[in-house]
CSV table of C-alpha atoms in Angstrom, one decimal:
chain,number,residue,atom,x,y,z
A,1,UNK,CA,-18.6,-3.4,-25.0
A,2,UNK,CA,-15.7,-1.2,-26.3
A,3,UNK,CA,-15.2,0.8,-22.9
A,4,UNK,CA,-15.4,-2.8,-20.8
A,5,UNK,CA,-12.5,-4.1,-23.8
A,6,UNK,CA,-10.7,-0.9,-22.7
A,7,UNK,CA,-10.9,-1.3,-19.1
A,8,UNK,CA,-9.9,-4.9,-18.8
A,9,UNK,CA,-6.8,-3.9,-21.1
A,10,UNK,CA,-5.8,-0.8,-18.6
A,11,UNK,CA,-6.1,-3.3,-15.6
A,12,UNK,CA,-4.6,-6.3,-17.3
A,13,UNK,CA,-1.7,-3.8,-18.1
A,14,UNK,CA,-1.5,-2.6,-14.6
A,15,UNK,CA,-1.3,-6.1,-13.0
A,16,UNK,CA,1.1,-7.2,-15.3
A,17,UNK,CA,3.5,-4.0,-14.2
A,18,UNK,CA,2.9,-4.3,-10.6
A,19,UNK,CA,6.4,-5.6,-8.7
A,20,UNK,CA,5.0,-6.6,-5.3
A,21,UNK,CA,1.6,-7.4,-6.1
A,22,UNK,CA,0.3,-6.3,-2.7
A,23,UNK,CA,-3.3,-5.7,-2.0
A,24,UNK,CA,-4.5,-2.4,-2.7
A,25,UNK,CA,-4.9,-1.0,1.1
A,26,UNK,CA,-7.9,1.5,1.2
A,27,UNK,CA,-8.0,3.4,4.9
A,28,UNK,CA,-11.2,5.3,6.1
A,29,UNK,CA,-12.6,7.2,8.8
A,30,UNK,CA,-13.9,4.5,11.3
A,31,UNK,CA,-16.7,6.7,12.8
A,32,UNK,CA,-18.3,8.4,9.6
A,33,UNK,CA,-21.7,6.5,9.2
A,34,UNK,CA,-23.2,6.0,6.7
A,35,UNK,CA,-20.0,6.5,4.6
A,36,UNK,CA,-17.5,4.7,6.8
A,37,UNK,CA,-17.4,3.1,10.0
A,38,UNK,CA,-16.1,0.1,11.7
A,39,UNK,CA,-18.5,-2.9,12.4
A,40,UNK,CA,-18.1,-5.6,14.6
A,41,UNK,CA,-15.9,-7.5,11.9
A,42,UNK,CA,-15.1,-5.3,9.0
A,43,UNK,CA,-15.7,-1.7,7.7
A,44,UNK,CA,-18.8,-0.9,6.2
A,45,UNK,CA,-20.6,2.0,4.9
A,46,UNK,CA,-21.2,3.5,1.0
A,47,UNK,CA,-17.7,4.3,0.4
A,48,UNK,CA,-16.5,0.9,1.1
A,49,UNK,CA,-19.3,-0.5,-0.8
A,50,UNK,CA,-18.7,1.6,-4.1
A,51,UNK,CA,-15.3,0.8,-3.8
A,52,UNK,CA,-15.7,-2.9,-3.4
A,53,UNK,CA,-17.9,-2.6,-6.2
A,54,UNK,CA,-15.5,-0.8,-8.5
A,55,UNK,CA,-11.8,-2.2,-7.6
A,56,UNK,CA,-13.0,-5.4,-6.6
A,57,UNK,CA,-16.1,-6.6,-8.4
A,58,UNK,CA,-15.4,-4.8,-11.8
A,59,UNK,CA,-11.9,-4.4,-11.9
A,60,UNK,CA,-10.6,-7.2,-10.2
A,61,UNK,CA,-8.1,-6.0,-8.1
A,62,UNK,CA,-7.4,-7.4,-4.5
A,63,UNK,CA,-8.2,-4.6,-1.9
A,64,UNK,CA,-8.4,-4.3,1.9
A,65,UNK,CA,-10.2,-1.9,4.1
A,66,UNK,CA,-9.2,-0.5,7.3
A,67,UNK,CA,-10.6,2.1,9.5
A,68,UNK,CA,-8.8,4.7,11.7
A,69,UNK,CA,-9.4,8.3,13.2
A,70,UNK,CA,-9.7,10.3,10.6
A,71,UNK,CA,-6.5,12.4,11.0
A,72,UNK,CA,-4.7,8.9,11.4
A,73,UNK,CA,-6.1,7.4,8.3
A,74,UNK,CA,-4.9,10.3,6.2
A,75,UNK,CA,-1.4,10.2,7.7
A,76,UNK,CA,-1.0,6.7,6.9
A,77,UNK,CA,-1.2,7.2,3.0
A,78,UNK,CA,0.8,10.4,3.4
A,79,UNK,CA,3.5,8.3,4.9
A,80,UNK,CA,3.4,5.5,2.4
A,81,UNK,CA,1.7,2.9,5.0
A,82,UNK,CA,-1.8,2.8,3.1
A,83,UNK,CA,-2.4,3.4,-0.7
A,84,UNK,CA,-5.5,5.5,-0.6
A,85,UNK,CA,-8.8,7.1,0.8
A,86,UNK,CA,-11.7,8.3,-0.4
A,87,UNK,CA,-12.6,12.1,0.3
A,88,UNK,CA,-13.2,15.8,-0.9
A,89,UNK,CA,-9.6,17.0,-2.3
A,90,UNK,CA,-7.9,19.8,-1.2
A,91,UNK,CA,-4.6,21.6,-1.6
A,92,UNK,CA,-3.1,20.1,1.5
A,93,UNK,CA,-4.2,16.5,0.2
A,94,UNK,CA,-2.6,16.9,-3.5
A,95,UNK,CA,0.8,17.3,-2.0
A,96,UNK,CA,0.7,13.5,-1.4
A,97,UNK,CA,-2.1,12.0,-3.5
A,98,UNK,CA,-3.6,12.2,-6.7
A,99,UNK,CA,-7.3,12.4,-7.5
A,100,UNK,CA,-9.5,10.8,-9.3
A,101,UNK,CA,-12.5,12.2,-11.3
A,102,UNK,CA,-15.8,12.7,-8.5
A,103,UNK,CA,-17.1,9.5,-7.3
A,104,UNK,CA,-20.2,10.7,-5.1
A,105,UNK,CA,-21.4,14.7,-5.2
A,106,UNK,CA,-22.9,15.5,-2.3
A,107,UNK,CA,-25.1,18.6,-0.8
A,108,UNK,CA,-24.0,20.3,1.8
A,109,UNK,CA,-26.7,21.6,4.7
A,110,UNK,CA,-27.0,23.9,7.7
A,111,UNK,CA,-27.9,22.3,11.0
A,112,UNK,CA,-28.7,24.1,14.1
A,113,UNK,CA,-30.5,23.1,17.4
A,114,UNK,CA,-34.4,23.3,17.4
A,115,UNK,CA,-34.4,25.9,20.2
A,116,UNK,CA,-32.0,28.5,18.4
A,117,UNK,CA,-33.4,31.9,18.6
A,118,UNK,CA,-32.1,32.8,15.0
A,119,UNK,CA,-33.8,29.7,13.1
A,120,UNK,CA,-36.5,31.5,11.3
A,121,UNK,CA,-33.8,34.4,10.4
A,122,UNK,CA,-31.2,31.1,9.3
A,123,UNK,CA,-33.7,29.4,7.1
A,124,UNK,CA,-32.7,32.4,4.4
A,125,UNK,CA,-29.0,31.5,4.6
A,126,UNK,CA,-27.8,30.1,1.4
A,127,UNK,CA,-24.2,30.8,1.8
A,128,UNK,CA,-21.1,29.8,3.9
A,129,UNK,CA,-20.3,33.7,4.4
A,130,UNK,CA,-23.8,34.4,5.7
A,131,UNK,CA,-22.7,32.2,8.8
A,132,UNK,CA,-20.1,34.7,9.7
A,133,UNK,CA,-21.3,35.8,13.6
A,134,UNK,CA,-22.3,32.4,14.7
A,135,UNK,CA,-20.0,29.5,16.5
A,136,UNK,CA,-19.8,26.5,14.0
A,137,UNK,CA,-18.8,22.8,15.2
A,138,UNK,CA,-16.8,20.7,13.5
A,139,UNK,CA,-14.4,17.7,14.1
A,140,UNK,CA,-10.6,17.6,13.7
A,141,UNK,CA,-9.4,16.1,10.3
A,142,UNK,CA,-12.1,17.3,8.2
A,143,UNK,CA,-10.2,18.7,5.2
A,144,UNK,CA,-13.2,20.5,3.7
A,145,UNK,CA,-14.5,22.2,6.9
A,146,UNK,CA,-10.7,23.1,7.7
A,147,UNK,CA,-10.6,25.1,4.3
A,148,UNK,CA,-14.2,26.1,3.8
A,149,UNK,CA,-14.7,27.6,7.2
A,150,UNK,CA,-11.2,29.1,7.8
A,151,UNK,CA,-12.1,32.6,8.3
A,152,UNK,CA,-14.8,31.4,10.4
A,153,UNK,CA,-15.2,30.8,14.5
A,154,UNK,CA,-15.3,27.0,14.6
A,155,UNK,CA,-15.3,24.9,17.7
A,156,UNK,CA,-13.1,21.9,16.9
A,157,UNK,CA,-14.1,18.6,18.7
A,158,UNK,CA,-12.0,15.3,18.9
A,159,UNK,CA,-14.9,13.3,17.5
A,160,UNK,CA,-17.7,13.7,15.1
A,161,UNK,CA,-20.3,11.8,17.7
A,162,UNK,CA,-19.6,14.7,19.9
A,163,UNK,CA,-21.0,17.4,17.6
A,164,UNK,CA,-25.0,17.0,18.3
A,165,UNK,CA,-24.4,17.0,22.2
A,166,UNK,CA,-22.1,19.9,22.0
A,167,UNK,CA,-24.9,21.8,20.0
A,168,UNK,CA,-27.7,21.0,22.1
A,169,UNK,CA,-25.8,22.2,25.3
A,170,UNK,CA,-26.2,25.5,23.2
A,171,UNK,CA,-22.2,25.5,23.2
A,172,UNK,CA,-22.5,25.9,19.3
A,173,UNK,CA,-24.9,27.5,16.8
A,174,UNK,CA,-24.1,25.4,13.5
A,175,UNK,CA,-22.7,22.2,11.8
A,176,UNK,CA,-22.0,22.3,8.1
A,177,UNK,CA,-22.0,18.9,6.4
A,178,UNK,CA,-23.3,16.4,3.7
A,179,UNK,CA,-27.0,16.7,4.4
A,180,UNK,CA,-27.3,12.8,3.8
A,181,UNK,CA,-24.5,12.0,6.5
A,182,UNK,CA,-26.2,14.4,9.3
A,183,UNK,CA,-30.0,13.0,8.4
A,184,UNK,CA,-28.6,9.6,9.1
A,185,UNK,CA,-26.6,10.1,12.2
A,186,UNK,CA,-29.7,12.5,14.0
A,187,UNK,CA,-31.7,9.5,13.2
A,188,UNK,CA,-29.2,7.0,14.8
A,189,UNK,CA,-28.1,8.9,17.8
A,190,UNK,CA,-31.7,10.1,19.0
A,191,UNK,CA,-31.2,14.0,18.3
A,192,UNK,CA,-33.7,13.8,14.9
A,193,UNK,CA,-36.0,16.8,16.0
A,194,UNK,CA,-33.2,18.3,18.3
A,195,UNK,CA,-30.9,19.4,15.6
A,196,UNK,CA,-32.9,20.4,12.3
A,197,UNK,CA,-31.8,21.0,8.8
A,198,UNK,CA,-32.2,24.6,7.2
A,199,UNK,CA,-33.8,24.5,3.8
A,200,UNK,CA,-30.9,25.7,1.5
A,201,UNK,CA,-27.8,24.0,0.7
A,202,UNK,CA,-24.7,26.4,1.0
A,203,UNK,CA,-22.1,24.5,-0.8
A,204,UNK,CA,-21.6,21.3,-2.9
A,205,UNK,CA,-18.8,18.6,-2.3
A,206,UNK,CA,-17.6,15.4,-4.3
A,207,UNK,CA,-15.8,12.8,-2.7
A,208,UNK,CA,-12.7,11.6,-5.0
A,209,UNK,CA,-10.5,8.6,-4.6
A,210,UNK,CA,-7.1,10.1,-3.4
A,211,UNK,CA,-4.3,7.6,-4.1
A,212,UNK,CA,-0.6,8.3,-2.9
A,213,UNK,CA,2.2,9.5,-4.9
A,214,UNK,CA,4.1,6.9,-3.3
A,215,UNK,CA,1.4,3.8,-4.6
A,216,UNK,CA,1.9,1.7,-7.4
A,217,UNK,CA,-1.7,1.8,-7.6
A,218,UNK,CA,-1.8,5.3,-8.9
A,219,UNK,CA,-1.7,3.8,-12.2
A,220,UNK,CA,-5.5,2.6,-12.1
A,221,UNK,CA,-6.7,5.9,-11.9
A,222,UNK,CA,-7.8,6.3,-15.5
A,223,UNK,CA,-9.6,2.6,-15.4
A,224,UNK,CA,-11.2,3.6,-12.3
A,225,UNK,CA,-12.4,6.8,-13.4
A,226,UNK,CA,-14.1,4.7,-16.4
A,227,UNK,CA,-15.5,2.3,-13.9
A,228,UNK,CA,-17.2,4.9,-11.9
A,229,UNK,CA,-18.7,6.4,-14.9
A,230,UNK,CA,-20.4,3.2,-15.9
A,231,UNK,CA,-21.6,2.6,-12.5
A,232,UNK,CA,-23.3,5.9,-12.5
A,233,UNK,CA,-25.0,5.2,-15.7
A,234,UNK,CA,-26.3,1.8,-15.0
A,235,UNK,CA,-27.5,3.2,-11.7
A,236,UNK,CA,-25.4,1.2,-9.2
A,237,UNK,CA,-24.2,4.2,-7.2
A,238,UNK,CA,-28.1,5.3,-6.4
A,239,UNK,CA,-28.6,1.8,-5.2
A,240,UNK,CA,-26.0,1.7,-2.8
A,241,UNK,CA,-27.1,5.1,-1.6
A,242,UNK,CA,-30.5,3.7,-1.4
A,243,UNK,CA,-29.4,1.2,0.8
A,244,UNK,CA,-28.4,3.6,3.5
A,245,UNK,CA,-31.5,6.1,3.9
């Protein structure tokens, strides 16, 4: 009860101090299912549902959701044309945004084509450093991969949906990403069984709400952190994940 009262006070103080009363404009990668993608009429996905529950339903804020190619979405926050996105914090993003505490924690797995000659050897990999010597495949704009794979041989593709066909054609060896995301898309795109998951996680990454320094909404982060803490405790975030298995 005390936490809820404190949250309400924080939000009320914020709303009182915001001059323009513009909606909180959140931008997303528009092709990143199941976390965010452009539906026929609106953005949808795990990130969208979590932020709707936290910011709109629980904190009472007016928010809007917009999808773009990922590099363009980040540029909109950097230039002040949007308020926030949700992703993995990096040094580059810290220059123009302030991060919340962790919203979602994700296990990062290694994925290879089923016919790869080193499949059995790769089953013992448990760190990114052990991937040296292989050709990794990822998409432009993935800030986590840009940093985590900076010493690797990476083929950067324009879009996420190009990765699996590229690998199946033997043009790359490995994709490293959230297991939840890749499993969802392998099934959706018809590559389940053609691209397989190695048993050991190689990293853990966390998605945070990143609000631009230019945005007046940067003031909500303390209340947002408490709201997410409550959602983890009451099982709301797990319930949202369960919808996208």
